[in-house]
CSV table of C-alpha atoms in Angstrom, one decimal:
chain,number,residue,atom,x,y,z
Q,47,GLN,CA,-9.4,7.4,14.8
Q,48,VAL,CA,-9.7,5.9,11.4
Q,49,GLN,CA,-10.8,2.3,11.2
Q,50,LEU,CA,-11.1,0.1,8.2
Q,51,VAL,CA,-12.5,-3.4,8.7
Q,52,GLU,CA,-12.5,-5.8,5.8
Q,53,SER,CA,-14.6,-8.9,5.6
Q,54,GLY,CA,-15.8,-11.5,3.1
Q,55,GLY,CA,-12.7,-13.4,2.4
Q,56,GLY,CA,-12.6,-17.2,2.2
Q,57,VAL,CA,-11.9,-20.2,0.1
Q,58,VAL,CA,-13.3,-20.3,-3.4
Q,59,GLN,CA,-12.8,-22.6,-6.4
Q,60,PRO,CA,-11.2,-21.4,-9.6
Q,61,GLY,CA,-13.7,-19.6,-11.7
Q,62,GLY,CA,-15.8,-18.7,-8.7
Q,63,SER,CA,-16.9,-15.4,-7.3
Q,64,LEU,CA,-16.5,-13.5,-4.0
Q,65,THR,CA,-17.4,-10.1,-2.7
Q,66,LEU,CA,-15.2,-8.3,-0.2
Q,67,SER,CA,-16.5,-5.5,2.0
Q,68,CYS,CA,-14.6,-2.7,3.9
Q,69,ALA,CA,-16.5,-0.8,6.6
Q,70,ALA,CA,-15.0,2.6,7.4
Q,71,SER,CA,-15.3,4.8,10.4
Q,72,GLY,CA,-13.5,7.7,12.0
Q,73,PHE,CA,-13.4,10.0,9.0
Q,74,ILE,CA,-15.7,11.6,6.5
Q,75,PHE,CA,-16.0,8.7,4.2
Q,76,ASN,CA,-17.5,10.5,1.2
Q,77,ASN,CA,-14.5,12.9,1.1
Q,78,TYR,CA,-12.0,10.2,0.2
Q,79,GLY,CA,-11.2,7.8,-2.6
Q,80,MET,CA,-10.7,4.2,-1.5
Q,81,HIS,CA,-8.4,1.5,-2.7
Q,82,TRP,CA,-8.0,-2.3,-2.6
Q,83,VAL,CA,-4.4,-3.5,-2.4
Q,84,ARG,CA,-3.4,-7.2,-2.2
Q,85,GLN,CA,-0.4,-8.9,-0.8
Q,86,THR,CA,1.2,-12.3,-1.5
Q,87,PRO,CA,4.4,-13.8,-0.3
Q,88,GLY,CA,5.6,-14.2,-3.9
Q,89,LYS,CA,4.5,-10.9,-5.6
Q,90,GLY,CA,4.5,-8.6,-2.6
Q,91,LEU,CA,2.2,-5.6,-2.6
Q,92,GLU,CA,0.0,-5.1,-5.6
Q,93,TRP,CA,-2.5,-2.2,-6.1
Q,94,VAL,CA,-5.8,-3.7,-7.3
Q,95,ALA,CA,-8.5,-1.0,-7.7
Q,96,PHE,CA,-9.5,2.6,-6.8
Q,97,ILE,CA,-12.8,4.4,-6.6
Q,98,ARG,CA,-13.3,8.1,-6.3
Q,99,ASN,CA,-15.0,9.6,-3.3
Q,100,ASP,CA,-18.3,10.1,-5.2
Q,101,GLY,CA,-18.0,6.8,-7.1
Q,102,SER,CA,-17.7,8.7,-10.4
Q,103,ASN,CA,-14.6,6.9,-11.6
Q,104,GLU,CA,-13.0,3.5,-11.1
Q,105,TYR,CA,-9.5,2.3,-12.0
Q,106,TYR,CA,-8.2,-1.2,-12.1
Q,107,ALA,CA,-4.9,-3.0,-12.4
Q,108,ASP,CA,-4.5,-4.8,-15.7
Q,109,SER,CA,-4.3,-8.1,-13.9
Q,110,VAL,CA,-7.9,-7.8,-12.6
Q,111,LYS,CA,-9.6,-5.6,-15.3
Q,112,GLY,CA,-12.8,-7.1,-16.6
Q,113,ARG,CA,-13.0,-9.5,-13.7
Q,114,PHE,CA,-13.2,-7.3,-10.6
Q,115,THR,CA,-15.5,-4.4,-9.8
Q,116,ILE,CA,-15.0,-1.8,-7.1
Q,117,SER,CA,-18.0,0.0,-5.7
Q,118,ARG,CA,-19.0,2.0,-2.7
Q,119,ASP,CA,-22.1,2.9,-0.7
Q,120,ASN,CA,-21.5,6.3,1.0
Q,121,SER,CA,-24.7,5.9,3.1
Q,122,LYS,CA,-23.1,2.8,4.7
Q,123,ASN,CA,-19.5,4.0,4.7
Q,124,THR,CA,-18.5,0.9,2.9
Q,125,VAL,CA,-16.5,0.0,-0.1
Q,126,TYR,CA,-16.8,-3.3,-1.9
Q,127,LEU,CA,-14.8,-5.5,-4.3
Q,128,GLN,CA,-16.7,-7.9,-6.4
Q,129,MET,CA,-14.4,-10.6,-7.7
Q,130,ASN,CA,-15.4,-12.9,-10.6
Q,131,SER,CA,-13.7,-15.5,-12.6
Q,132,LEU,CA,-11.2,-16.0,-9.8
Q,133,ARG,CA,-7.8,-17.6,-10.5
Q,134,ALA,CA,-5.2,-19.3,-8.3
Q,135,GLU,CA,-3.0,-16.2,-8.8
Q,136,ASP,CA,-5.7,-14.0,-7.1
Q,137,THR,CA,-4.9,-15.8,-3.8
Q,138,ALA,CA,-3.8,-13.1,-1.5
Q,139,LEU,CA,-4.5,-11.0,1.6
Q,140,TYR,CA,-6.7,-8.1,0.4
Q,141,TYR,CA,-6.4,-4.8,2.2
Q,142,CYS,CA,-8.7,-1.8,1.8
Q,143,ALA,CA,-6.8,1.5,2.1
Q,144,LYS,CA,-7.8,5.1,2.3
Q,145,GLY,CA,-6.3,7.4,-0.3
Q,146,GLY,CA,-4.6,10.7,0.1
Q,147,GLY,CA,-5.6,12.2,3.4
Q,148,PRO,CA,-3.5,15.3,4.1
Q,149,TYR,CA,-0.7,14.2,1.8
Q,150,GLY,CA,-2.0,15.7,-1.4
Q,151,ASN,CA,-2.3,12.6,-3.5
Q,152,TYR,CA,-5.0,10.0,-3.6
Q,153,LEU,CA,-2.4,7.3,-4.5
Q,154,ILE,CA,-0.7,7.7,-1.1
Q,155,PHE,CA,-2.2,5.1,1.3
Q,156,ASP,CA,-2.4,6.8,4.7
Q,157,ASP,CA,-4.7,4.3,6.4
Q,158,TRP,CA,-5.1,0.5,5.9
Q,159,GLY,CA,-7.3,-2.2,7.3
Q,160,GLN,CA,-6.0,-5.5,8.6
Q,161,GLY,CA,-6.9,-7.4,5.5
Q,162,THR,CA,-9.1,-10.4,4.6
Q,163,LEU,CA,-7.6,-13.5,3.1
Q,164,VAL,CA,-8.8,-14.9,-0.2
Q,165,THR,CA,-7.7,-18.4,-1.3
Q,166,VAL,CA,-8.6,-19.7,-4.7
Q,167,SER,CA,-8.2,-23.4,-4.8
Q,168,SER,CA,-10.0,-26.5,-5.9
M,63,GLU,CA,5.4,1.3,-16.5
M,64,ILE,CA,8.0,2.1,-13.8
M,65,VAL,CA,9.5,-0.9,-12.0
M,66,LEU,CA,11.0,-0.4,-8.6
M,67,THR,CA,14.0,-2.4,-7.3
M,68,GLN,CA,14.9,-2.4,-3.6
M,69,SER,CA,18.3,-3.3,-2.1
M,70,PRO,CA,19.5,-5.0,-0.2
M,71,GLY,CA,16.8,-7.7,0.1
M,72,THR,CA,17.7,-8.2,3.8
M,73,LEU,CA,19.7,-5.9,6.1
M,74,SER,CA,21.0,-7.4,9.3
M,75,LEU,CA,21.9,-4.8,11.9
M,76,SER,CA,22.0,-4.2,15.6
M,77,PRO,CA,19.9,-1.8,17.6
M,78,GLY,CA,21.5,1.7,17.6
M,79,GLU,CA,23.0,1.2,14.2
M,80,ARG,CA,22.2,3.2,11.1
M,81,ALA,CA,20.1,1.6,8.3
M,82,THR,CA,20.3,2.7,4.7
M,83,LEU,CA,17.7,1.3,2.3
M,84,SER,CA,17.7,1.9,-1.4
M,85,CYS,CA,14.9,2.1,-3.9
M,86,ARG,CA,15.8,2.4,-7.6
M,87,ALA,CA,13.3,3.2,-10.3
M,88,SER,CA,13.5,2.0,-13.9
M,89,GLN,CA,12.6,5.5,-15.2
M,90,THR,CA,13.0,9.0,-13.8
M,91,VAL,CA,10.5,9.7,-11.1
M,92,THR,CA,9.1,13.2,-11.6
M,93,TRP,CA,8.2,15.4,-8.6
M,94,SER,CA,9.9,12.9,-6.3
M,95,GLU,CA,6.6,10.9,-6.1
M,96,ILE,CA,8.1,8.2,-3.8
M,97,ALA,CA,6.5,6.9,-0.6
M,98,TRP,CA,7.9,4.5,2.0
M,99,TYR,CA,5.9,2.1,4.1
M,100,GLN,CA,6.8,0.0,7.1
M,101,GLN,CA,5.2,-3.4,7.7
M,102,LYS,CA,5.6,-5.5,10.8
M,103,PRO,CA,4.6,-9.2,11.0
M,104,GLY,CA,0.9,-9.7,11.1
M,105,GLN,CA,0.2,-6.0,10.5
M,106,ALA,CA,-0.8,-3.8,7.6
M,107,PRO,CA,1.7,-1.5,6.0
M,108,ARG,CA,2.1,1.9,7.6
M,109,LEU,CA,2.9,5.1,5.7
M,110,LEU,CA,6.3,6.5,6.8
M,111,MET,CA,7.4,9.0,4.1
M,112,TYR,CA,5.9,10.7,1.0
M,113,GLY,CA,7.3,13.0,-1.6
M,114,ALA,CA,10.6,11.2,-1.0
M,115,SER,CA,11.6,13.2,2.0
M,116,HIS,CA,8.5,14.2,4.0
M,117,ARG,CA,7.6,12.3,7.1
M,118,ALA,CA,4.0,11.2,7.6
M,119,ALA,CA,2.2,12.3,10.8
M,120,GLY,CA,3.6,10.7,13.9
M,121,ILE,CA,6.7,9.3,12.3
M,122,PRO,CA,9.8,9.9,14.5
M,123,ASP,CA,12.6,12.0,13.1
M,124,ARG,CA,15.1,9.2,13.1
M,125,PHE,CA,13.5,8.3,9.8
M,126,SER,CA,14.5,10.4,6.8
M,127,GLY,CA,14.2,10.1,3.1
M,128,SER,CA,16.2,11.5,0.2
M,129,GLY,CA,16.8,11.1,-3.5
M,130,SER,CA,15.7,12.2,-6.9
M,131,GLY,CA,15.6,11.0,-10.4
M,132,THR,CA,15.8,7.2,-10.2
M,133,ASP,CA,17.6,6.7,-6.9
M,134,PHE,CA,15.9,7.1,-3.5
M,135,THR,CA,17.0,6.3,0.0
M,136,LEU,CA,15.3,5.7,3.4
M,137,THR,CA,17.6,6.1,6.3
M,138,ILE,CA,17.0,5.2,9.9
M,139,SER,CA,19.6,7.0,11.9
M,140,ARG,CA,19.6,4.8,15.0
M,141,LEU,CA,17.6,1.6,15.0
M,142,GLU,CA,15.2,1.1,17.8
M,143,PRO,CA,13.8,-2.4,18.6
M,144,GLU,CA,10.5,-1.5,17.0
M,145,ASP,CA,12.1,-0.6,13.7
M,146,PHE,CA,12.9,-4.2,12.7
M,147,ALA,CA,10.4,-4.8,9.9
M,148,VAL,CA,10.0,-4.9,6.1
M,149,TYR,CA,10.1,-1.6,4.2
M,150,TYR,CA,8.5,-0.9,0.9
M,151,CYS,CA,8.9,2.0,-1.5
M,152,GLN,CA,6.1,3.0,-3.8
M,153,LYS,CA,6.0,5.2,-6.9
M,154,TYR,CA,2.8,7.1,-7.2
M,155,GLY,CA,1.7,9.7,-9.7
M,156,THR,CA,-1.3,11.7,-10.8
M,157,SER,CA,-3.4,8.7,-11.8
M,158,PRO,CA,-3.4,4.9,-11.3
M,159,PRO,CA,-1.7,2.4,-11.5
M,160,THR,CA,0.8,2.7,-8.7
M,161,ALA,CA,3.8,0.4,-8.1
M,162,PHE,CA,5.5,-1.0,-5.1
M,163,GLY,CA,9.0,-2.3,-4.7
M,164,PRO,CA,9.7,-5.9,-3.5
M,165,GLY,CA,10.7,-4.7,0.0
M,166,THR,CA,13.8,-4.7,2.2
M,167,LYS,CA,13.7,-6.7,5.5
M,168,VAL,CA,15.6,-5.1,8.3
M,169,ASP,CA,16.3,-7.8,10.9
M,170,ILE,CA,18.3,-8.1,14.1
M,171,LYS,CA,21.9,-9.2,13.7
């Protein structure tokens, strides 16, 4: 079955950097685009970034554009989120999610990890 | 950019009752590109519905979705104990970004 396991979360000071990882198994990783989605009690669910199956294109939410970079290593079945210039409002539980599956649209999230918590605080 | 509004914020019902959850979009949603997710405490969201009315794999038929244009509905015909959760709608399209609604909590009356 599909497994997505996030890691790399933690406490970081404002302006700092952090890299999240998501290890995937149970499906042909290089056939699927991958997303990062974050969740906070105040703002709910917010899509963050997407990378195509072959890494050819990346898309970002306006709130993170220029600060976050999504990447993937298909040889390691892993997707990453490099987060720079972190702000208090980036504090959230970050999920990686698989896009599309059998549902015909890569913006439908058919499998999710359990999330990794990022706290930006001094 | 489309904004989704969900109502009510909280729905208090008893097991066996019918739940009707609303998702309203600020602009017309073409091709009924609305998905619904269920989230239980401490768990990730789970895909329930896509294309407004199509159940995802393994979702019981007590869940149904309907709607078009700007108004969409998720109905749970008879609530089971495991259905008490938060439900989110999502507007997707042919390219990012994608938006989620704020959620409706279904809790036990």
